[in-house]
Coordinates of C-alpha atoms in Angstrom, one line a residue:
X1 CA 0.0 0.0 0.0
X2 CA 2.8 2.4 0.7
X3 CA 4.1 1.9 -2.8
X4 CA 0.8 2.9 -4.2
X5 CA 0.5 5.9 -1.9
X6 CA 4.0 7.0 -3.0
X7 CA 2.9 7.1 -6.6
X8 CA -0.6 8.6 -6.3
X9 CA -0.1 10.7 -3.1
X10 CA 1.7 13.6 -4.7
X11 CA -0.2 16.9 -5.0
X12 CA -2.1 17.1 -8.2
X13 CA -1.3 13.5 -9.2
X14 CA -4.8 12.0 -8.7
X15 CA -6.4 15.0 -10.4
X16 CA -4.2 14.5 -13.4
X17 CA -5.1 10.9 -13.6
X18 CA -8.8 11.8 -13.1
X19 CA -8.7 14.2 -16.0
X20 CA -6.9 11.8 -18.3
X21 CA -9.5 9.2 -17.5
X22 CA -12.3 11.7 -18.3
X23 CA -10.8 12.4 -21.7
X24 CA -8.5 15.3 -21.4
X25 CA -5.5 14.4 -23.4
X26 CA -3.5 17.5 -24.4
X27 CA -1.2 19.4 -22.1
X28 CA -3.2 22.6 -22.5
X29 CA -6.5 20.8 -21.8
X30 CA -5.1 19.5 -18.6
X31 CA -3.7 22.9 -17.6
X32 CA -7.1 24.5 -18.1
X33 CA -8.9 21.8 -16.2
X34 CA -6.6 21.9 -13.2
X35 CA -7.0 25.5 -12.0
X36 CA -4.0 26.6 -10.1
X37 CA -1.4 24.1 -11.4
X38 CA 1.7 25.7 -12.8
X39 CA 2.9 24.5 -16.2
X40 CA 6.1 23.3 -14.6
X41 CA 4.3 21.2 -11.9
X42 CA 2.0 19.7 -14.5
X43 CA 5.0 18.8 -16.7
X44 CA 6.8 17.2 -13.7
X45 CA 3.7 15.2 -12.7
X46 CA 3.2 13.9 -16.2
X47 CA 6.8 13.0 -16.5
X48 CA 6.7 11.2 -13.2
X49 CA 3.5 9.3 -14.2
X50 CA 5.2 8.4 -17.5
X51 CA 8.2 7.0 -15.6
X52 CA 5.9 4.9 -13.4
X53 CA 4.1 3.5 -16.5
X54 CA 0.8 5.1 -15.7
X55 CA 0.7 7.6 -18.5
X56 CA 1.9 7.3 -22.1
X57 CA 2.7 10.2 -24.4
X58 CA 1.9 9.8 -28.1
X59 CA 2.8 12.9 -30.1
X60 CA 1.2 15.8 -28.2
X61 CA -1.4 13.7 -26.4
X62 CA -1.3 12.0 -23.1
X63 CA -3.3 8.9 -22.2
X64 CA -3.5 6.4 -19.4
X65 CA -1.9 3.0 -19.8
X66 CA -3.6 -0.1 -18.6
X67 CA -1.8 0.4 -15.3
X68 CA -3.2 4.0 -15.2
X69 CA -6.7 2.9 -16.0
X70 CA -6.6 0.4 -13.1
X71 CA -6.5 3.5 -10.8
X72 CA -10.0 4.6 -12.0
X73 CA -11.9 2.6 -9.3
X74 CA -9.7 4.1 -6.6
X75 CA -10.5 7.6 -7.8
X76 CA -14.2 6.8 -8.1
X77 CA -14.2 5.4 -4.5
X78 CA -12.6 8.6 -3.2
X79 CA -15.2 10.6 -5.0
X80 CA -18.0 8.6 -3.5
X81 CA -16.4 8.8 0.0
X82 CA -16.2 12.6 -0.4
X83 CA -19.8 12.9 -1.5
X84 CA -21.0 10.7 1.4
X85 CA -18.9 12.0 4.3
X86 CA -17.3 15.3 3.4
X87 CA -19.9 17.3 1.4
X88 CA -22.9 18.6 3.3

């Protein structure tokens, strides 16, 4: 579990994965979707996720690998938890 947390626990990381799963695929789309993220931080997160085999870059587009897609249920569970216990 600590290995997974080390990968997805970085600031912005889960949000980048969420947006890629939702269909954002270009750097500029991700940057617009993630209000407040700097271009440098986004670039570093994408490079880290590429190195971990979670994201693949093809031309100017980014997409989740099978390994990245396997994180979708985790993100959905976190969304459900937040809706149930954190949002009034």
